[in-house]
Coordinates of C-alpha atoms in Angstrom, one line a residue:
M1 CA 142.7 60.5 96.4
F2 CA 142.1 62.7 93.9
K3 CA 139.0 64.0 95.2
P4 CA 140.4 67.2 97.0
A5 CA 142.7 67.9 94.2
A6 CA 139.7 67.6 91.5
G7 CA 137.6 70.2 93.9
L8 CA 140.2 72.4 93.9
L9 CA 140.9 72.9 90.5
V10 CA 136.8 73.2 90.0
F11 CA 137.1 76.1 92.4
L12 CA 140.2 77.3 90.4
A13 CA 138.2 77.3 87.7
L14 CA 134.5 79.1 88.9
G15 CA 137.3 81.9 89.9
M16 CA 139.1 82.4 86.9
A17 CA 135.6 82.4 85.0
A18 CA 134.0 84.5 87.3
A19 CA 137.4 87.2 87.3
F20 CA 137.2 86.9 83.1
A21 CA 133.5 88.3 83.0
E22 CA 134.4 91.1 85.6
D23 CA 137.2 92.2 83.3
R24 CA 135.2 92.0 80.4
L25 CA 132.5 94.5 82.2
A26 CA 135.0 96.8 83.1
S27 CA 136.3 96.4 80.0
A28 CA 133.1 97.5 78.5
T29 CA 132.4 100.6 80.8
L30 CA 133.0 104.1 80.6
V31 CA 132.6 106.7 83.8
L32 CA 131.8 110.1 82.9
F33 CA 131.9 112.9 85.4
N34 CA 131.9 117.1 85.6
S35 CA 134.7 118.4 85.2
N36 CA 133.8 121.4 86.9
D37 CA 133.1 119.6 90.0
P38 CA 135.8 118.2 92.2
E39 CA 133.7 115.6 93.7
S40 CA 132.8 114.7 90.7
A41 CA 136.0 113.7 89.8
E42 CA 137.1 112.3 92.9
L43 CA 134.1 109.9 92.8
A44 CA 134.7 108.6 89.2
R45 CA 138.2 107.9 90.1
Y46 CA 137.0 105.8 93.6
Y47 CA 134.2 104.2 91.3
A48 CA 136.7 103.2 88.7
S49 CA 139.0 101.6 91.2
K50 CA 136.7 99.8 92.8
R51 CA 135.7 98.2 89.6
S52 CA 139.3 97.9 88.1
I53 CA 138.5 100.3 85.3
S54 CA 141.0 101.9 83.1
A55 CA 141.7 105.3 84.0
A56 CA 141.8 105.6 80.2
Q57 CA 137.9 105.1 80.2
V58 CA 137.5 107.7 82.6
I59 CA 136.4 110.6 80.9
G60 CA 135.6 114.5 82.0
F61 CA 133.5 116.7 80.6
D62 CA 133.0 121.0 80.8
L63 CA 129.7 120.9 82.1
P64 CA 127.4 123.4 84.2
V65 CA 126.8 122.1 87.8
S66 CA 123.1 122.5 87.4
E67 CA 120.7 119.0 87.3
E68 CA 118.8 120.6 84.1
I69 CA 120.6 121.9 81.1
T70 CA 119.5 122.6 77.6
R71 CA 119.3 120.5 74.7
E72 CA 122.2 123.0 73.2
V73 CA 124.3 122.5 75.9
F74 CA 123.3 118.6 75.7
N75 CA 124.3 118.3 72.1
R76 CA 127.6 120.4 72.1
Q77 CA 128.9 119.4 75.5
I78 CA 128.4 116.0 76.0
A79 CA 127.0 113.9 72.8
D80 CA 129.1 115.7 70.6
P81 CA 132.5 115.1 72.4
L82 CA 131.6 111.7 73.7
R83 CA 130.5 110.5 70.2
S84 CA 134.3 111.8 69.0
Q85 CA 135.6 109.7 71.8
L86 CA 134.0 106.8 71.1
I87 CA 135.2 107.0 67.4
E88 CA 138.5 108.4 67.9
K89 CA 139.6 105.9 70.8
G90 CA 137.9 102.6 68.6
W91 CA 135.7 101.9 71.1
W92 CA 132.8 102.5 68.1
S93 CA 133.1 101.2 64.4
V94 CA 131.4 103.2 62.0
R95 CA 130.0 103.4 58.6
Q96 CA 129.4 106.0 56.8
L97 CA 126.0 105.3 54.5
P98 CA 125.1 106.6 50.9
E99 CA 122.6 108.9 52.3
G100 CA 125.5 110.4 54.6
V101 CA 124.3 108.9 58.2
T102 CA 126.9 107.8 60.1
R103 CA 126.1 104.2 61.7
V104 CA 127.8 102.1 64.4
F105 CA 128.0 98.8 63.3
D106 CA 130.9 97.6 66.2
T107 CA 131.5 98.4 69.7
R108 CA 133.5 97.9 72.8
I109 CA 131.6 100.1 75.1
R110 CA 127.8 99.4 76.3
F111 CA 128.0 101.0 80.2
L112 CA 128.2 104.3 81.1
A113 CA 128.3 105.3 85.0
L114 CA 127.5 108.9 85.2
M115 CA 129.1 110.1 88.2
R116 CA 127.2 112.5 90.7
G117 CA 127.5 116.2 89.4
F118 CA 126.7 114.9 85.6
P119 CA 123.7 116.6 84.6
L120 CA 120.5 115.0 85.1
K121 CA 117.8 116.0 82.8
I122 CA 117.0 118.1 79.6
S123 CA 114.6 120.6 79.4
S124 CA 112.2 121.4 76.9
D125 CA 113.2 123.5 73.9
P126 CA 110.3 124.6 71.8
S127 CA 112.2 125.7 69.2
I128 CA 113.6 122.7 68.1
E129 CA 111.5 121.6 64.9
L130 CA 110.5 118.3 65.4
P131 CA 110.6 115.1 63.1
P132 CA 107.2 113.4 61.8
P133 CA 105.5 111.7 64.6
M134 CA 106.2 107.9 64.8
E135 CA 103.0 105.4 63.6
G136 CA 100.7 104.8 66.4
I137 CA 102.5 107.3 68.7
P138 CA 100.2 110.3 70.0
P139 CA 100.9 113.9 69.8
A140 CA 101.3 114.4 73.7
V141 CA 104.9 112.4 73.1
S142 CA 106.0 112.6 69.9
A143 CA 105.5 116.5 70.3
R144 CA 108.0 116.5 72.9
N145 CA 111.9 117.0 73.4
D146 CA 112.4 117.4 77.1
A147 CA 114.4 114.2 78.5
S148 CA 116.5 112.4 81.0
V149 CA 120.2 113.1 80.3
D150 CA 121.1 109.5 80.7
S151 CA 118.0 108.1 78.0
E152 CA 119.3 110.5 75.4
L153 CA 122.7 108.4 76.0
A154 CA 121.6 105.2 75.8
A155 CA 120.1 106.1 72.2
M156 CA 122.2 108.7 70.6
G157 CA 124.3 105.9 68.8
L158 CA 121.1 104.3 67.0
P159 CA 120.3 105.6 63.8
E160 CA 116.9 106.8 64.4
F161 CA 118.0 109.0 67.1
V162 CA 116.3 112.6 66.6
P163 CA 115.8 115.3 69.7
G164 CA 112.0 114.7 69.9
G165 CA 109.7 112.0 71.1
L166 CA 111.0 108.8 72.1
I167 CA 112.5 105.3 70.4
L168 CA 111.4 101.9 71.3
N169 CA 114.0 100.2 72.5
P170 CA 115.5 97.2 71.3
Y171 CA 116.7 95.8 74.3
F172 CA 113.2 95.9 75.6
G173 CA 112.3 92.5 77.3
R174 CA 115.5 90.5 76.2
F175 CA 116.9 88.2 78.0
T176 CA 120.8 88.1 77.0
P177 CA 123.5 90.1 78.6
I178 CA 124.7 92.8 76.4
L179 CA 127.9 91.5 75.8
E180 CA 126.7 88.5 74.1
E181 CA 124.0 90.2 72.6
S182 CA 124.0 91.5 68.7
V183 CA 121.3 94.4 69.9
S184 CA 122.1 97.7 68.0
P185 CA 125.7 98.3 68.4
G186 CA 125.3 101.7 68.9
L187 CA 123.0 101.3 72.2
L188 CA 124.7 101.9 75.5
L189 CA 123.2 101.4 78.8
P190 CA 123.8 104.3 81.5
T191 CA 123.3 104.3 84.5
R192 CA 123.9 106.6 87.6
L193 CA 126.1 107.2 90.9
D194 CA 124.3 109.8 92.5
A195 CA 122.7 110.7 95.7
P196 CA 122.4 113.7 97.8
T197 CA 125.4 113.6 99.2
V198 CA 128.8 112.5 98.3
A199 CA 129.2 109.8 101.2
M200 CA 126.0 108.0 99.9
V201 CA 127.1 107.5 96.7
C202 CA 130.4 106.3 98.2
K203 CA 128.5 103.7 100.2
M204 CA 126.1 102.7 97.3
I205 CA 129.2 101.6 95.8
D206 CA 130.8 99.8 98.6
D207 CA 127.6 98.4 99.4
S208 CA 127.1 96.7 95.8
I209 CA 130.3 95.2 95.5
A210 CA 130.1 93.8 99.2
T211 CA 126.4 92.5 98.3
E212 CA 127.7 90.7 95.5
K213 CA 130.0 88.2 97.3
E214 CA 127.0 86.6 99.2
G215 CA 123.7 87.7 97.5
L216 CA 121.4 90.1 98.1
W217 CA 119.3 88.3 101.2
G218 CA 116.1 89.8 103.2
W219 CA 112.3 90.8 103.2
A220 CA 110.7 92.0 99.7
Y221 CA 108.1 94.7 100.3
V222 CA 105.8 95.3 97.6
D223 CA 102.9 97.9 98.1
G224 CA 100.0 97.9 95.1
R225 CA 96.8 99.8 95.3
D226 CA 94.0 97.4 94.4
I227 CA 93.7 98.3 91.2
T228 CA 91.4 95.4 89.3
K229 CA 90.2 97.9 86.0
G230 CA 90.7 101.2 84.4
A231 CA 93.5 103.1 83.1
Y232 CA 95.8 102.1 85.5
I233 CA 95.5 98.6 85.7
E234 CA 99.0 98.1 84.4
G235 CA 101.0 99.8 87.2
D236 CA 99.2 97.3 89.5
H237 CA 99.6 94.3 87.1
W238 CA 103.3 94.6 87.4
M239 CA 102.7 94.6 91.6
R240 CA 101.0 91.4 91.3
K241 CA 103.6 89.7 89.0
L242 CA 106.3 90.7 91.3
V243 CA 104.8 89.1 94.1
E244 CA 104.7 86.0 92.0
I245 CA 108.2 86.3 90.9
L246 CA 109.8 87.2 94.4
R247 CA 107.8 84.3 95.9
Q248 CA 108.7 81.5 93.3
S249 CA 112.4 82.6 93.5
G250 CA 112.2 82.2 97.2
I251 CA 112.4 85.5 98.6
P252 CA 109.7 86.2 101.7
T253 CA 107.2 88.5 100.8
I254 CA 105.0 90.7 102.4
F255 CA 102.1 92.7 99.8
D256 CA 100.1 95.2 100.8
N257 CA 97.2 95.3 98.2
L258 CA 95.0 98.2 99.8
P259 CA 94.4 101.5 98.1
E260 CA 97.1 103.4 100.5
T261 CA 100.5 102.8 100.4
F262 CA 102.3 101.6 103.8
Q263 CA 100.9 103.5 106.4
E264 CA 103.6 104.7 108.8
T265 CA 102.5 102.5 111.9
F266 CA 103.5 99.0 109.5
P267 CA 107.0 98.5 110.7
I268 CA 109.3 97.2 107.7
T269 CA 112.4 95.1 108.6
D270 CA 115.1 93.6 107.0
A271 CA 113.9 95.2 103.6
A272 CA 116.3 93.9 100.7
V273 CA 113.3 94.7 97.8
Y274 CA 110.6 97.2 97.7
F275 CA 108.5 97.9 95.3
G276 CA 105.4 100.4 95.2
W277 CA 103.0 103.3 94.1
Y278 CA 101.9 105.9 93.9
T279 CA 102.4 109.1 96.0
G280 CA 104.9 112.5 95.3
D281 CA 107.1 112.2 98.1
I282 CA 108.6 109.2 100.5
N283 CA 105.9 108.5 103.1
G284 CA 105.0 105.8 105.7
P285 CA 107.4 103.9 107.2
F286 CA 110.3 104.8 105.2
L287 CA 110.2 108.4 107.2
R288 CA 111.0 106.5 110.7
E289 CA 114.1 108.0 111.9
N290 CA 116.0 104.8 112.3
F291 CA 114.6 103.0 109.2
R292 CA 117.3 101.7 106.9
F293 CA 117.2 99.1 103.7
R294 CA 119.6 96.2 104.1
P295 CA 123.2 96.8 102.5
G296 CA 122.2 96.3 98.8
A297 CA 118.8 96.8 98.9
V298 CA 116.9 97.3 95.5
A299 CA 114.0 99.8 96.0
V300 CA 111.8 101.2 93.6
H301 CA 108.6 103.3 94.1
L302 CA 106.8 103.9 90.7
H303 CA 105.9 107.5 90.2
S304 CA 105.8 110.5 87.5
F305 CA 108.8 112.6 88.8
S306 CA 110.1 110.0 91.3
A307 CA 113.7 111.3 90.4
S308 CA 113.0 115.4 89.5
T309 CA 115.9 115.9 91.5
L310 CA 118.6 113.8 93.2
R311 CA 119.8 116.1 95.6
S312 CA 116.9 116.1 98.2
S313 CA 116.6 113.0 101.2
A314 CA 113.3 114.5 101.8
N315 CA 111.4 115.3 98.3
H316 CA 110.6 112.6 95.4
W317 CA 111.7 109.1 95.8
C318 CA 115.2 108.0 94.5
G319 CA 117.2 110.5 96.6
P320 CA 115.4 109.7 99.7
L321 CA 115.7 105.8 98.8
I322 CA 119.1 106.1 98.5
A323 CA 119.7 108.7 101.8
R324 CA 118.5 105.7 103.7
G325 CA 120.6 102.8 102.2
A326 CA 118.8 101.2 99.0
A327 CA 121.9 100.7 96.1
A328 CA 119.6 100.7 93.2
T329 CA 116.7 102.7 91.9
L330 CA 114.8 103.9 89.1
G331 CA 113.0 106.6 88.4
N332 CA 111.8 109.4 85.8
V333 CA 112.5 112.7 85.6
Y334 CA 109.4 114.5 83.8
E335 CA 106.4 112.6 82.9
P336 CA 106.7 109.6 81.4
Y337 CA 103.3 108.2 81.0
L338 CA 102.4 104.7 82.5
S339 CA 103.0 102.7 79.6
F340 CA 107.1 104.1 78.9
T341 CA 108.0 103.9 82.5
A342 CA 110.0 100.5 83.4
N343 CA 108.2 97.4 83.7
L344 CA 109.0 96.4 87.0
D345 CA 108.1 92.7 86.9
V346 CA 110.7 92.5 84.1
F347 CA 113.1 94.5 85.7
Q348 CA 113.0 92.1 89.0
D349 CA 113.2 88.9 86.9
R350 CA 116.2 89.9 85.1
L351 CA 117.8 90.8 87.8
L352 CA 117.2 87.0 89.8
T353 CA 118.8 85.9 86.5
G354 CA 122.2 87.5 87.4
V355 CA 122.6 90.1 85.2
T356 CA 123.9 93.6 85.9
L357 CA 121.5 96.5 87.1
A358 CA 122.3 98.4 84.0
E359 CA 121.0 95.1 82.0
A360 CA 117.9 94.2 83.9
A361 CA 117.0 98.3 83.9
W362 CA 117.1 99.3 80.4
M363 CA 115.6 95.3 79.5
S364 CA 112.6 96.8 81.2
Q365 CA 112.5 99.9 79.5
R366 CA 109.9 100.1 76.4
A367 CA 111.0 103.0 75.4
I368 CA 114.4 105.4 75.4
S369 CA 115.4 108.5 74.6
W370 CA 112.2 109.1 76.8
M371 CA 112.5 110.1 80.7
G372 CA 113.8 107.3 82.7
V373 CA 116.9 106.8 84.9
V374 CA 118.8 104.2 86.4
I375 CA 120.6 105.1 89.9
G376 CA 123.4 102.7 91.2
D377 CA 126.3 101.0 90.1
P378 CA 125.7 99.8 86.0
L379 CA 127.8 96.5 86.8
Y380 CA 126.1 95.6 90.3
K381 CA 124.8 92.0 90.3
P382 CA 122.8 91.4 93.3
Y383 CA 122.0 87.9 92.5
Q384 CA 125.2 86.6 91.0
A385 CA 125.8 84.8 94.2
W386 CA 122.6 83.2 93.9
N387 CA 123.3 81.1 90.8
Q388 CA 127.1 80.3 91.5
F389 CA 128.2 77.5 92.8
S390 CA 129.8 77.5 96.3
D391 CA 131.0 75.6 99.3
P392 CA 128.3 75.1 101.8
R393 CA 131.0 74.2 104.5
G394 CA 132.1 78.1 104.8
R395 CA 128.6 79.7 104.5
Q396 CA 127.5 82.1 107.6
E397 CA 123.8 80.8 109.0
N398 CA 121.4 82.5 106.6
P399 CA 117.6 81.9 107.7
F400 CA 116.9 83.7 104.3
R401 CA 119.4 81.3 102.1
R402 CA 117.4 78.4 103.9
F403 CA 113.8 79.8 103.1
R404 CA 114.6 80.4 99.8
S405 CA 116.1 76.6 99.7
I406 CA 112.9 75.1 101.0
T407 CA 110.7 77.1 98.4
R408 CA 112.7 75.8 95.7
S409 CA 112.6 72.4 97.2
S410 CA 108.8 72.4 97.3
R411 CA 108.4 73.2 93.4
S412 CA 108.8 77.1 94.1
N413 CA 105.4 77.5 95.6
I414 CA 105.8 78.1 99.7
L415 CA 102.2 76.8 100.2
L416 CA 103.8 73.2 99.3
A417 CA 106.1 73.5 102.3
M418 CA 104.5 74.0 105.2
L419 CA 106.1 71.2 107.3
P420 CA 109.7 72.3 106.4
I421 CA 108.7 75.7 106.8
H422 CA 107.8 74.7 110.7
E423 CA 110.8 72.6 110.9
A424 CA 113.3 75.6 110.2
T425 CA 111.2 77.7 112.8
M426 CA 111.8 75.3 115.5
E427 CA 115.3 74.5 114.8
T428 CA 116.5 78.2 113.8
G429 CA 113.6 80.0 116.2
D430 CA 113.1 82.5 113.8
S431 CA 109.6 83.8 113.4
M432 CA 110.4 85.0 109.5
F433 CA 109.7 81.3 108.2
L434 CA 105.9 80.9 109.6
E435 CA 105.4 85.1 108.7
A436 CA 106.3 84.2 105.0
L437 CA 104.2 81.0 105.3
G438 CA 101.3 82.9 106.6
N439 CA 101.4 86.1 104.0
A440 CA 101.4 83.4 101.1
Q441 CA 98.7 81.9 102.3
M442 CA 96.6 85.3 103.5
D443 CA 97.5 86.5 99.3
A444 CA 95.6 82.8 98.1
D445 CA 92.7 83.2 100.7
H446 CA 93.8 80.6 102.7
L447 CA 92.5 82.4 106.0
P448 CA 92.6 80.3 108.8
P449 CA 95.8 78.6 107.9
A450 CA 97.0 82.4 107.7
L451 CA 95.8 83.1 111.2
D452 CA 97.7 80.1 112.5
S453 CA 100.6 80.6 111.1
F454 CA 100.8 84.3 112.0
R455 CA 99.8 83.7 115.4
D456 CA 102.6 80.7 116.0
A457 CA 105.2 83.5 114.1
L458 CA 104.4 85.9 116.8
K459 CA 105.0 83.5 119.8
M460 CA 108.8 83.2 118.3
A461 CA 108.9 86.7 117.4
K462 CA 111.7 88.2 119.2
D463 CA 112.2 92.2 117.2
P464 CA 109.3 94.5 118.9
D465 CA 109.0 95.8 115.1
V466 CA 108.3 92.3 114.2
Q467 CA 105.9 91.3 116.7
A468 CA 103.8 94.9 116.1
R469 CA 103.5 93.7 112.1
L470 CA 102.4 90.4 113.1
K471 CA 99.8 91.8 115.5
L472 CA 98.5 93.8 112.6
E473 CA 98.6 90.7 110.3
I474 CA 96.6 88.7 112.8
A475 CA 94.0 91.8 113.4
F476 CA 93.8 92.0 109.3
V477 CA 93.4 88.0 108.8
S478 CA 90.8 87.8 111.6
R479 CA 88.6 90.4 110.3
R480 CA 88.6 88.6 106.6
I481 CA 87.4 84.9 108.4
S482 CA 83.8 84.7 108.6
P483 CA 82.3 83.5 112.2
E484 CA 81.7 79.7 110.5
E485 CA 85.7 79.6 109.7
F486 CA 86.9 81.6 112.9
K487 CA 88.6 79.8 116.0
E488 CA 90.3 81.1 119.2
E489 CA 93.7 80.2 119.5
P490 CA 94.3 77.4 122.1
P491 CA 96.7 78.6 125.0
E492 CA 99.1 76.0 124.9
E493 CA 102.3 76.3 123.2
I494 CA 103.9 75.4 119.7
P495 CA 103.9 72.0 120.2
P496 CA 107.6 70.3 118.7
A497 CA 107.8 69.8 115.0
E498 CA 107.5 66.0 115.1
T499 CA 104.2 66.6 115.7
F500 CA 103.5 68.7 112.6
S501 CA 103.2 66.1 110.0
E502 CA 99.8 64.3 110.1
E503 CA 98.1 68.3 110.6
F504 CA 99.5 69.5 107.7
E505 CA 98.8 66.7 105.2
A506 CA 95.2 67.1 106.1
K507 CA 95.5 70.7 105.3
E508 CA 97.3 70.0 102.0
K509 CA 94.2 68.1 101.1
E510 CA 91.8 70.9 102.3
F511 CA 93.1 73.7 100.5
D512 CA 94.4 73.6 96.4
L513 CA 98.1 74.4 97.2
S514 CA 98.8 74.1 93.2
P515 CA 100.8 76.8 92.1
P516 CA 98.9 79.8 90.7
K517 CA 98.6 80.2 86.7
P518 CA 100.8 83.0 85.5
T519 CA 98.8 86.0 84.6
P520 CA 98.6 86.9 81.4
A521 CA 100.3 90.3 80.2
L522 CA 98.0 92.8 79.4
P523 CA 98.2 94.0 75.7
W524 CA 99.7 97.7 75.4
D525 CA 96.4 99.9 74.4
G526 CA 98.3 102.9 74.4
L527 CA 99.2 106.0 76.7
Q528 CA 98.4 106.8 80.5
N529 CA 99.6 109.6 82.5
L530 CA 100.6 108.5 85.6
P531 CA 98.1 110.4 88.2
Y532 CA 98.8 112.9 90.4
P533 CA 99.0 112.3 94.0
D534 CA 95.8 114.6 94.8
L535 CA 93.8 112.4 91.7

């Protein structure tokens, strides 16, 4: 007789815990805007109200309205005033060391939200005297003092911060949320709410908050380049690792491992996640007039100058991805060298644990005081709902949630889930289940079963774009199957679900369906420029 009351108490306790966590994040966030840009100030107030951030933590700076500033402007009009505010308001506790250095030993602030209108990047200044280079860091890196504003702010509270070269990120590769982490108290985690238009920034904020309630659901698309050796193998290693992480997490994933990027004729639907490389400007199916990401989507294209400007919906990648509905992306303002871009597999892996966008992004950056930027709400947790208990009776029907449940119940290996996948397809009439299975089978070189899955999915598909994509996948697999393996599809309809059991038991015996062994991390063996598009 006490069970309903006990259940209510559980939900109340969970709700209170979630609210406390949100309060802690809001209390640890500063919102920075450009006082000379009225839209920047308005966006700052809008974001602070949405995230319940105190007005005392919303700070304006007297700044130029351009995206690029000089080092002198950064020091005098951003870094020095911000450092003073952090100390005077008690957000930073500092000590004067005997050698005259001021060191941060405790902090109440970890997150910075930089609003549209806040400068983006710092130009190179050849007049600055550079410190001695770090051991093992080549002159191509140590001799540079251009950087993103964001990455400089991340590093400015660290004792080793100087206006030249880079600093190895003490938060790189960590797993712990920053408020539970003792790593360098002076480390800040900035992201920027920035886009080609003010309306797009508001949409990013609203979509992020709305998505957190149910979680980010949809397809993942990963665009590799089929690099297996040479200077740029690290980038493709991230892409292959991403596919493994996404599939094991129960996210239906399409992996294009051809040298070119996704072709314009390849339909992308229900895109919640995108990672790819390597062209200078947005291209392929993203240029379709009606293309839009799912609300809250995370989309990243790896390129040296992907965030060179955030004011364009057509040039580079970060601005155009946000313009097409993505809520979060990563980029570079100047040449970063491949090894010092975000490790994309680390980024997605940490996001899936339920940490914030800012935490996952800076966990993935090997270096700070460098070229990287994070675009999106710093407190956005796209997968927070995946890791929280909720009453299933109140949920709306969600095929992507069911797909994840099937995968997780099959030792996180979709290849072991053929029978429940077909059962879900028959019950829902949704072709997504079989198409996702077919893509996993294709990538595992289980080509005849992949062909069967794609053909069966085509029979169920209702969306013309999905039908077109399945036809492309069928043609691609058919070309790869040897004549001995190839057999024409019989014309009859898909049989009822209960007839599948014996057939799939036989197929599971025929193929090695054990989970693939993780690919070992590649050793870091120096720097490589990201290639220019015409190379």
